[in-house]
Coordinates of C-alpha atoms and ligand atoms in Angstrom, one line a residue:
M264 CA -34.4 -8.8 -3.4
D265 CA -30.6 -9.1 -3.3
Y266 CA -28.6 -9.0 -6.5
E267 CA -25.1 -10.2 -7.2
A268 CA -22.7 -9.0 -9.9
V269 CA -21.2 -11.2 -12.7
I270 CA -18.1 -9.7 -14.3
G271 CA -15.9 -10.8 -17.1
L272 CA -12.9 -8.7 -18.4
E273 CA -11.2 -8.4 -21.7
T274 CA -7.7 -7.1 -21.0
H275 CA -5.5 -5.8 -23.8
V276 CA -1.8 -5.8 -23.0
Q277 CA 1.0 -4.4 -25.0
L278 CA 3.7 -7.0 -25.6
K279 CA 7.3 -6.2 -24.7
T280 CA 8.9 -6.6 -28.1
R281 CA 11.5 -4.4 -29.8
S282 CA 9.6 -4.0 -33.0
K283 CA 5.9 -4.0 -34.1
M284 CA 3.8 -6.9 -34.9
W285 CA 4.0 -7.0 -38.7
C286 CA 7.0 -4.7 -39.6
G287 CA 10.4 -3.6 -38.3
C288 CA 9.3 -0.2 -36.9
A289 CA 10.2 0.3 -33.2
N290 CA 7.6 -0.6 -30.5
A291 CA 8.4 2.4 -28.4
F292 CA 6.5 5.1 -26.4
G293 CA 6.9 8.9 -26.6
A294 CA 8.4 9.5 -30.0
P295 CA 7.1 12.5 -32.0
P296 CA 3.9 11.6 -33.9
N297 CA 4.3 9.5 -37.1
T298 CA 8.1 8.9 -36.7
L299 CA 7.8 5.2 -36.1
V300 CA 5.9 4.2 -39.2
C301 CA 6.4 2.4 -42.6
P302 CA 4.2 1.3 -45.4
V303 CA 3.1 -1.8 -43.5
C304 CA 1.9 -0.1 -40.4
L305 CA 0.4 2.7 -42.4
G306 CA -1.6 0.2 -44.3
L307 CA -0.4 1.4 -47.7
P308 CA -1.7 -0.7 -50.6
G309 CA 0.6 -3.7 -51.5
A310 CA 2.4 -3.8 -48.2
L311 CA 2.6 -7.3 -46.7
P312 CA 2.7 -8.2 -43.0
V313 CA 5.5 -10.5 -41.6
P314 CA 4.7 -11.8 -38.1
N315 CA 7.0 -10.9 -35.2
E316 CA 8.2 -14.1 -33.9
E317 CA 8.9 -12.8 -30.4
A318 CA 5.3 -11.7 -30.1
L319 CA 4.3 -15.3 -31.0
R320 CA 6.6 -16.6 -28.3
L321 CA 5.3 -14.1 -25.7
T322 CA 1.8 -15.1 -26.6
A323 CA 2.6 -18.8 -26.1
L324 CA 4.5 -18.0 -22.9
T325 CA 1.5 -16.1 -21.5
G326 CA -0.6 -19.2 -22.3
L327 CA 1.7 -21.4 -20.2
L328 CA 1.8 -18.9 -17.3
L329 CA -2.0 -18.8 -17.3
H330 CA -2.3 -22.6 -17.3
C331 CA -3.8 -22.5 -20.9
T332 CA -3.9 -25.0 -23.7
L333 CA -1.9 -24.1 -26.7
P334 CA -4.0 -25.4 -29.7
P335 CA -2.0 -27.2 -32.5
R336 CA -3.4 -24.7 -35.0
A337 CA -4.1 -21.0 -34.8
R338 CA -4.8 -18.3 -37.3
F339 CA -5.0 -14.7 -38.0
D340 CA -8.3 -13.1 -39.2
R341 CA -9.3 -9.7 -40.4
K342 CA -11.8 -7.7 -38.4
S343 CA -13.3 -5.1 -40.6
Y344 CA -13.9 -1.6 -39.4
F345 CA -13.7 1.8 -40.9
Y346 CA -12.2 4.5 -38.8
P347 CA -9.4 7.0 -39.3
D348 CA -7.1 5.3 -36.7
M349 CA -7.1 2.0 -38.8
P350 CA -5.9 2.8 -42.3
K351 CA -6.1 -0.8 -43.6
N352 CA -9.8 -0.6 -42.7
Y353 CA -9.4 -3.9 -40.9
Q354 CA -7.5 -5.0 -37.8
I355 CA -5.6 -8.3 -37.8
T356 CA -6.6 -10.4 -34.9
Q357 CA -7.5 -14.0 -34.0
Y358 CA -11.1 -15.0 -34.2
D359 CA -12.1 -18.6 -34.0
L360 CA -8.6 -20.2 -33.8
P361 CA -6.8 -18.2 -31.1
S362 CA -3.3 -19.1 -30.0
T363 CA -4.2 -20.0 -26.4
V364 CA -7.4 -21.2 -24.7
N365 CA -8.9 -22.5 -21.4
G366 CA -6.6 -21.3 -18.6
Y367 CA -7.0 -19.7 -15.2
V368 CA -5.5 -17.2 -12.8
E369 CA -5.6 -18.0 -9.1
F370 CA -5.0 -15.2 -6.6
E371 CA -5.3 -13.9 -3.1
Y372 CA -8.5 -12.1 -2.4
A373 CA -10.5 -12.1 0.8
G374 CA -14.0 -11.2 -0.5
P375 CA -16.7 -13.5 -1.8
C376 CA -16.0 -15.2 -5.2
H377 CA -17.8 -17.5 -7.6
R378 CA -15.0 -20.1 -8.0
R379 CA -11.9 -21.5 -6.3
G380 CA -8.8 -22.9 -7.9
P381 CA -6.5 -25.8 -7.0
L382 CA -4.9 -23.9 -4.1
G383 CA -8.4 -23.2 -2.7
L384 CA -8.0 -19.5 -3.5
P385 CA -10.3 -17.4 -5.7
M386 CA -9.9 -18.1 -9.4
V387 CA -10.9 -16.6 -12.6
R388 CA -10.9 -18.8 -15.7
I389 CA -9.4 -17.5 -18.9
T390 CA -11.4 -18.2 -22.0
R391 CA -8.6 -17.3 -24.4
A392 CA -5.6 -15.0 -25.0
H393 CA -5.2 -14.0 -28.6
L394 CA -2.9 -11.8 -30.6
E395 CA -3.9 -8.7 -32.4
E396 CA -2.5 -5.3 -33.4
D397 CA -3.0 -1.9 -31.9
V398 CA -4.4 1.0 -33.9
G399 CA -3.3 4.6 -34.3
K400 CA -4.2 7.3 -31.8
S401 CA -6.7 10.1 -32.9
L402 CA -5.8 13.5 -31.6
H403 CA -8.2 16.4 -31.6
F404 CA -7.1 20.0 -31.8
E405 CA -9.0 23.2 -31.8
R406 CA -9.7 23.3 -35.6
H407 CA -8.7 20.0 -36.9
S408 CA -7.9 16.4 -36.0
G409 CA -4.9 14.2 -36.6
V410 CA -3.8 10.6 -36.2
D411 CA -0.5 9.4 -34.8
F412 CA 0.3 6.0 -36.2
N413 CA 3.3 5.3 -34.0
R414 CA 1.1 2.8 -32.0
A415 CA -0.5 1.3 -35.1
G416 CA 0.7 -2.3 -35.4
V417 CA 2.1 -2.6 -31.9
P418 CA 1.4 -6.2 -30.8
L419 CA -1.5 -6.6 -28.3
L420 CA -2.5 -9.6 -26.4
E421 CA -6.2 -9.7 -25.5
I422 CA -6.8 -11.8 -22.5
V423 CA -10.5 -12.7 -22.2
S424 CA -11.8 -14.0 -18.8
E425 CA -14.9 -16.1 -18.1
P426 CA -17.6 -14.3 -16.2
D427 CA -16.1 -15.5 -12.9
I428 CA -15.5 -12.1 -11.2
A429 CA -18.0 -11.4 -8.4
S430 CA -17.3 -7.7 -7.5
P431 CA -15.4 -4.5 -8.4
D432 CA -12.8 -5.3 -5.7
M433 CA -12.3 -8.7 -7.1
A434 CA -11.8 -7.3 -10.6
Y435 CA -9.2 -5.0 -9.2
A436 CA -7.5 -8.0 -7.4
Y437 CA -7.6 -10.1 -10.5
L438 CA -6.1 -7.3 -12.7
T439 CA -3.4 -6.8 -10.1
A440 CA -2.5 -10.6 -10.1
L441 CA -2.6 -10.8 -13.9
K442 CA -0.3 -7.7 -14.2
E443 CA 2.1 -9.2 -11.7
I444 CA 2.3 -12.4 -13.7
L445 CA 2.8 -10.6 -17.0
V446 CA 5.5 -8.3 -15.7
R447 CA 7.3 -11.2 -13.9
G448 CA 7.1 -13.3 -17.1
G449 CA 8.6 -10.5 -19.2
I450 CA 5.4 -10.4 -21.4
S451 CA 4.7 -6.7 -20.9
D452 CA 5.9 -3.9 -18.7
C453 CA 2.2 -3.2 -18.1
D454 CA 3.0 0.5 -17.6
M455 CA -0.5 2.0 -17.1
E456 CA 0.7 5.6 -17.6
K457 CA 1.9 4.6 -21.1
G458 CA -1.4 3.0 -21.9
M459 CA 0.1 -0.5 -22.0
V460 CA -3.0 -2.1 -20.3
R461 CA -6.6 -1.3 -21.4
C462 CA -9.7 -3.1 -20.3
D463 CA -13.2 -3.7 -21.6
V464 CA -15.4 -4.6 -18.8
N465 CA -18.5 -6.8 -19.1
V466 CA -21.0 -6.8 -16.2
S467 CA -24.5 -8.1 -15.5
V468 CA -26.5 -8.6 -12.3
R469 CA -28.8 -11.4 -11.3
P470 CA -30.8 -12.3 -8.2
A471 CA -28.3 -13.6 -5.6
G472 CA -27.9 -17.3 -5.6
T473 CA -29.3 -17.9 -9.1
T474 CA -27.2 -19.2 -12.0
A475 CA -28.6 -17.8 -15.2
L476 CA -26.7 -14.8 -16.6
G477 CA -28.3 -11.4 -16.9
A478 CA -28.1 -9.0 -19.9
K479 CA -24.4 -8.3 -20.5
I480 CA -23.4 -4.6 -20.5
E481 CA -19.9 -3.8 -21.8
I482 CA -18.0 -0.7 -20.8
K483 CA -15.3 0.0 -23.3
N484 CA -11.7 1.0 -23.0
L485 CA -10.8 1.7 -19.4
N486 CA -7.1 2.5 -18.9
S487 CA -6.6 2.1 -15.1
F488 CA -7.5 -0.5 -12.6
S489 CA -9.1 2.0 -10.3
G490 CA -11.2 3.3 -13.3
V491 CA -12.4 -0.4 -13.8
R492 CA -13.3 -0.5 -10.1
R493 CA -15.2 2.8 -10.1
A494 CA -17.0 2.1 -13.4
L495 CA -18.1 -1.3 -12.1
E496 CA -19.3 0.2 -8.8
Y497 CA -21.4 2.7 -10.6
E498 CA -22.7 0.4 -13.2
I499 CA -23.7 -2.4 -10.8
A500 CA -25.6 0.1 -8.7
R501 CA -27.3 1.5 -11.8
Q502 CA -28.4 -2.0 -13.0
V503 CA -29.7 -3.0 -9.7
E504 CA -31.7 0.3 -9.5
V505 CA -33.2 -0.4 -13.0
L506 CA -34.3 -3.9 -12.0
R507 CA -35.6 -2.8 -8.5
A508 CA -37.7 -0.1 -10.3
G509 CA -39.3 -2.9 -12.4
G510 CA -37.3 -2.1 -15.6
T511 CA -35.4 -4.5 -17.9
L512 CA -31.8 -4.4 -19.1
H513 CA -30.7 -5.0 -22.6
Q514 CA -27.3 -6.0 -23.9
S515 CA -25.6 -2.8 -24.8
T516 CA -22.2 -1.0 -24.9
R517 CA -21.5 1.9 -22.6
R518 CA -18.6 4.3 -22.1
W519 CA -17.1 5.5 -18.7
D520 CA -16.9 9.2 -18.1
D521 CA -14.1 9.4 -15.5
T522 CA -14.7 13.0 -14.6
A523 CA -18.5 12.7 -14.1
G524 CA -18.1 9.2 -12.6
V525 CA -20.9 7.8 -14.7
T526 CA -21.4 5.3 -17.6
E527 CA -23.4 6.4 -20.6
E528 CA -24.9 4.4 -23.5
M529 CA -23.0 4.2 -26.7
R530 CA -24.9 1.6 -28.7
T531 CA -27.4 -1.3 -28.2
K532 CA -27.2 -4.8 -29.5
E533 CA -29.2 -3.8 -32.6
E534 CA -26.5 -1.3 -33.5
A535 CA -23.7 -3.8 -32.9
H536 CA -20.9 -3.9 -35.5
D537 CA -20.7 -6.6 -38.1
Y538 CA -17.0 -7.1 -38.3
R539 CA -17.2 -9.6 -41.1
Y540 CA -14.3 -11.7 -39.8
F541 CA -12.4 -13.8 -42.3
P542 CA -9.0 -15.5 -42.4
D543 CA -6.3 -13.1 -43.5
P544 CA -5.0 -14.4 -46.8
D545 CA -1.7 -12.6 -46.3
L546 CA -0.7 -14.7 -43.2
M547 CA 0.0 -18.4 -42.9
P548 CA -1.9 -20.4 -40.3
L549 CA 0.2 -21.1 -37.2
A550 CA 1.2 -24.6 -36.2
P551 CA 3.8 -24.3 -33.5
E552 CA 6.4 -27.1 -33.6
P553 CA 7.5 -29.1 -30.5
A554 CA 11.0 -27.7 -30.5
W555 CA 9.7 -24.2 -30.8
L556 CA 7.3 -24.8 -27.8
E557 CA 10.1 -26.3 -25.8
A558 CA 12.2 -23.2 -26.2
V559 CA 9.2 -21.2 -25.0
R560 CA 8.6 -23.5 -22.1
A561 CA 12.2 -22.9 -21.0
R562 CA 11.2 -19.2 -20.4
V563 CA 8.4 -20.1 -17.9
V564 CA 9.1 -18.5 -14.5
E565 CA 7.7 -19.4 -11.1
L566 CA 4.4 -17.6 -10.6
P567 CA 4.4 -14.8 -8.1
L568 CA 1.9 -16.5 -5.9
D569 CA 3.8 -19.7 -5.9
R570 CA 7.0 -17.8 -5.0
K571 CA 5.2 -16.1 -2.1
R572 CA 3.8 -19.4 -0.7
R573 CA 7.2 -21.1 -1.1
F574 CA 9.0 -18.4 0.8
M575 CA 6.5 -18.8 3.6
R576 CA 6.8 -22.6 3.6
D577 CA 10.5 -23.1 3.1
Y578 CA 11.8 -20.2 5.2
G579 CA 9.0 -19.8 7.8
L580 CA 8.5 -16.1 6.7
P581 CA 5.3 -14.3 7.6
A582 CA 3.0 -13.3 4.6
G583 CA 4.2 -9.7 4.7
D584 CA 7.8 -10.5 4.2
A585 CA 7.1 -13.1 1.6
E586 CA 4.9 -10.5 -0.2
V587 CA 7.8 -8.1 -0.6
F588 CA 10.1 -10.8 -1.8
K589 CA 7.5 -11.8 -4.3
H590 CA 7.1 -8.3 -5.6
D591 CA 10.8 -7.3 -5.5
V592 CA 12.3 -10.3 -7.3
P593 CA 16.0 -9.3 -7.1
L594 CA 15.7 -8.7 -3.4
G595 CA 14.0 -12.0 -2.9
D596 CA 16.7 -13.7 -4.9
Y597 CA 19.3 -12.0 -2.7
F598 CA 17.5 -13.4 0.3
E599 CA 17.3 -16.9 -1.2
R600 CA 21.0 -17.0 -1.9
L601 CA 21.8 -16.6 1.8
A602 CA 18.7 -18.1 3.5
P603 CA 19.9 -21.8 3.3
R604 CA 23.0 -20.9 5.3
A605 CA 21.2 -18.6 7.9
R606 CA 20.5 -20.1 11.3
H607 CA 17.2 -18.1 11.4
P608 CA 16.0 -17.1 7.9
K609 CA 13.5 -14.8 9.6
A610 CA 16.3 -12.8 11.2
L611 CA 18.1 -12.6 7.9
A612 CA 14.8 -11.4 6.3
N613 CA 14.5 -8.7 8.9
W614 CA 18.0 -7.3 8.0
I615 CA 17.2 -7.3 4.3
L616 CA 13.7 -5.9 4.6
N617 CA 14.4 -3.2 7.2
N618 CA 18.0 -2.2 7.1
L619 CA 19.2 -3.1 3.6
R620 CA 16.0 -2.1 1.8
A621 CA 16.0 1.3 3.6
R622 CA 19.6 1.9 2.5
L623 CA 18.9 0.8 -1.1
A624 CA 15.9 3.1 -1.3
A625 CA 17.7 6.1 0.1
P626 CA 19.8 8.5 -2.0
A627 CA 23.4 7.5 -2.0
T628 CA 24.6 10.4 0.1
A629 CA 22.0 10.3 2.8
G630 CA 22.6 8.8 6.2
A631 CA 20.7 5.9 7.5
P632 CA 16.9 6.4 7.2
D633 CA 15.0 4.7 10.0
T634 CA 11.9 3.8 8.0
P635 CA 11.8 1.5 5.0
A636 CA 10.5 3.0 1.7
P637 CA 6.7 2.7 1.5
D638 CA 5.5 0.1 -1.1
A639 CA 4.6 1.6 -4.4
S640 CA 1.1 1.0 -5.4
P641 CA 0.7 -1.8 -8.0
E642 CA -0.9 0.5 -10.4
T643 CA 1.5 3.3 -10.6
T644 CA 4.8 1.5 -10.9
A645 CA 5.7 0.1 -14.2
R646 CA 8.2 -2.4 -12.7
P647 CA 8.1 -3.5 -9.2
A648 CA 10.2 -1.4 -6.8
D649 CA 13.1 -3.3 -8.4
S650 CA 16.4 -3.2 -6.6
A651 CA 18.5 -5.2 -9.1
A652 CA 20.8 -2.3 -10.0
A653 CA 21.2 -1.2 -6.4
L654 CA 22.0 -4.7 -5.2
A655 CA 24.5 -5.2 -8.0
A656 CA 26.2 -2.0 -6.8
L657 CA 26.6 -3.0 -3.2
K658 CA 30.1 -2.6 -1.8
F659 CA 29.9 -5.7 0.4
P660 CA 29.4 -9.3 -0.7
P661 CA 26.2 -11.0 0.5
E662 CA 28.1 -13.3 2.8
H663 CA 29.0 -10.3 5.0
L664 CA 25.4 -9.8 5.8
L665 CA 25.2 -13.4 6.9
E666 CA 28.3 -12.8 9.1
L667 CA 26.7 -9.8 10.6
V668 CA 23.5 -11.7 11.6
A669 CA 25.7 -14.4 13.1
L670 CA 27.6 -11.9 15.2
V671 CA 24.3 -10.8 16.7
E672 CA 23.0 -14.3 17.2
E673 CA 26.2 -15.5 18.9
G674 CA 26.0 -12.4 21.3
T675 CA 29.1 -10.7 20.0
L676 CA 27.1 -7.6 18.9
S677 CA 24.2 -5.9 20.6
S678 CA 21.5 -4.9 18.3
S679 CA 22.3 -1.2 18.4
A680 CA 26.0 -2.0 17.7
A681 CA 25.0 -4.2 14.9
Q682 CA 23.2 -1.3 13.3
R683 CA 26.3 0.7 13.3
V684 CA 28.3 -2.2 11.8
F685 CA 25.7 -2.5 9.1
H686 CA 26.0 1.1 8.0
E687 CA 29.8 1.0 8.2
M688 CA 29.7 -2.2 6.1
F689 CA 27.3 -0.6 3.6
D690 CA 29.4 2.5 3.3
T691 CA 32.9 1.0 3.2
G692 CA 32.4 -2.6 2.1
Q693 CA 34.6 -3.7 5.1
A694 CA 33.9 -7.1 6.7
P695 CA 31.8 -7.1 9.9
R696 CA 34.4 -8.6 12.1
A697 CA 37.0 -6.0 11.0
I698 CA 34.6 -3.2 11.7
V699 CA 33.8 -4.6 15.1
E700 CA 37.6 -4.7 15.9
R701 CA 38.2 -1.3 14.5
L702 CA 35.4 0.4 16.4
G703 CA 35.7 -1.7 19.5
L704 CA 32.1 -2.7 19.3
A705 CA 32.3 -6.2 20.6
Q706 CA 29.9 -6.9 23.3
V707 CA 31.4 -7.7 26.7
S708 CA 30.3 -11.3 27.4
D709 CA 33.4 -12.0 29.4
T710 CA 31.9 -13.0 32.8
A711 CA 34.8 -11.8 34.9
A712 CA 34.8 -8.3 33.3
L713 CA 31.0 -8.1 33.7
E714 CA 31.2 -9.2 37.4
A715 CA 33.6 -6.3 38.1
L716 CA 31.3 -3.8 36.4
C717 CA 28.3 -5.1 38.3
D718 CA 30.2 -4.9 41.6
Q719 CA 31.1 -1.3 40.8
V720 CA 27.5 -0.4 40.0
L721 CA 26.0 -2.0 43.1
A722 CA 28.6 -0.2 45.3
A723 CA 27.7 3.1 43.7
H724 CA 24.0 2.7 43.9
P725 CA 23.1 1.2 47.3
G726 CA 19.5 2.7 47.2
P727 CA 18.2 0.9 44.1
A728 CA 20.0 -2.2 45.3
A729 CA 18.1 -2.1 48.6
D730 CA 14.8 -1.4 46.7
Y731 CA 15.3 -4.5 44.7
R732 CA 16.0 -6.6 47.7
A733 CA 12.8 -5.1 49.3
G734 CA 10.8 -6.5 46.3
K735 CA 10.9 -3.5 43.8
T736 CA 12.1 -5.7 41.0
A737 CA 11.9 -2.8 38.6
A738 CA 15.0 -1.4 40.2
L739 CA 16.9 -4.1 38.3
N740 CA 16.4 -2.2 35.1
F741 CA 18.0 0.9 36.5
L742 CA 21.0 -1.1 37.7
K743 CA 21.3 -2.8 34.4
G744 CA 21.2 0.6 32.6
Q745 CA 24.1 1.7 34.9
V746 CA 26.1 -1.3 33.8
M747 CA 25.4 -0.6 30.1
K748 CA 26.4 3.0 30.6
L749 CA 29.6 2.1 32.5
S750 CA 30.5 -0.3 29.7
R751 CA 29.7 2.3 27.0
S752 CA 26.9 0.0 25.8
K753 CA 29.2 -2.9 25.2
A754 CA 28.0 -5.1 28.0
N755 CA 25.9 -8.0 27.0
P756 CA 22.6 -6.9 28.5
A757 CA 21.2 -10.3 29.2
L758 CA 24.3 -11.5 30.9
A759 CA 24.6 -8.3 32.9
G760 CA 21.1 -8.8 34.1
E761 CA 21.7 -12.3 35.2
I762 CA 24.9 -11.4 37.1
L763 CA 23.1 -8.5 38.9
E764 CA 20.3 -10.7 39.9
R765 CA 22.5 -13.3 41.3
K766 CA 24.5 -10.8 43.3
L767 CA 21.4 -9.1 44.6
R768 CA 19.8 -12.4 45.7
S769 CA 22.9 -13.7 47.5
Ligands
ADP1463 P1 -19.2 -11.3 -27.1 O1 -19.6 -12.4 -28.0 O2 -20.1 -10.2 -27.1 O3 -17.7 -10.9 -27.3 P2 -18.5 -13.1 -25.0 O4 -19.5 -14.1 -24.6 O5 -17.4 -13.5 -25.9 O6 -19.3 -11.9 -25.7 O7 -17.9 -12.4 -23.7 C1 -17.1 -11.3 -23.7 C2 -16.8 -11.1 -22.3 O8 -18.0 -10.8 -21.6 C3 -16.1 -12.2 -21.5 O9 -15.1 -11.7 -20.7 C4 -17.2 -12.9 -20.8 O10 -16.7 -13.4 -19.6 C5 -18.1 -11.7 -20.4 N1 -19.5 -12.0 -20.3 C6 -20.2 -12.8 -21.2 N2 -21.5 -12.8 -20.7 C7 -21.6 -12.1 -19.6 C8 -22.6 -11.7 -18.7 N3 -23.9 -12.1 -18.9 N4 -22.3 -11.0 -17.7 C9 -21.1 -10.5 -17.5 N5 -20.0 -10.8 -18.2 C10 -20.3 -11.6 -19.3
ZN1464 ZN1 6.0 -0.1 -39.6
MG1465 MG1 -16.6 -12.9 -27.8

């Protein structure tokens, strides 16, 4: 029998706020232990939480970006648990009245999927996204343990998906798309290295083609997308093996051992925690007002996938080009400022993606690299390979790039001469036409001048000329090459070819 996987993810994302969720301590990474703490985030008796309004706004904004509904009333609850990293002995979270519900993420993914969205692409529905607070970090030394509370009280958004994910690869694609939206929306930097995204993975298997859900197994606290994928690959194979051997699976929680590459059981359903949720009496229920929601709505950005599709549609760009402009937003904006004025937006895109991007990526003093920078993997870069600062520091105005492309299109510059002009322009900020003048790079398209050059070449090389007349058409390339050489590469090659052919035929 064939089995299929059913996967739902609970993704915890650190919100990009200056201060923590309930106090004024900095939301920052890397400070010495317990230097970003106060009575509130240390859970000292009598300390009272005050909600961070920016965290509330970022939560609502996430809801809008994920096509969620924002319920008129939301609330904070206490989730009881006793552990050294949680000094209050409860975590403030949202239980039955979360801030956002019922959304979806639609994304590009080529493998099989359970559901498709409005664009016809794979879709994962979002059950809810709720606000909660992070806890401290336990540290274990040789003879003792400690807790660093710098992270306690940092705002977290937990984004819960429906069990719509069909495979480990699709889980990876979903997380990548989700991260892209959150980074683009300014919700979170999603820096994996700093632990800003952590996932609980729920997975079951069932006979392929059936609809009932199998026993859910949860794998806790994965901190990389590739870890999610590997844990799922292992766990799905394990579950299928149990069923094939005639065994049964029970709802349980497991942990992923990244070094050994296996999951191991932590607890079964019988041992599940009773969190004793109840409304937090220290915090007022939330009832977002229309004006407040409008202000959040004004921060909605175009979704990365929409941007990519629009670049393909409006400018006729291939998917690969549009993908780069989706990921590197400032570079895409740079392109968009010029594209409506370009005769061939694709030609402009080539200059930006090949020449300009290579120079932006190269150290300032280096010459012209001939390969563009490789794309950074979505997982390791905090921000997309962002060129905002480099673009702002350019010596030439964007219009000069347009002028350069036009010089090539009108035949004034050969493509190799255009490369030289580009590097000059990049280094000096001088206008392309001025550089062409100064370096004498204009292509010779003057017919009379080219005629003379061609006559000279034909006279100097009677052999190849005769070959051509005898039917060896390849000889034309040699003759054309001689014209280019004689003109020191300034002849318009297409025009030179035409003149030579005409002369050889007559
Ligand atoms: P719990 O009540 O244990 O928190 P939920 O039903 O709220 O469980 O689901 C938690 C997560 O598990 C969600 O992401 C959901 O999509 C996923 N999930 C639920 N049931 C299954 C299942 N049978 N197989 C895989 N994932 C599941
Ligand atoms: Zn504090
Ligand atoms: Mg639940």
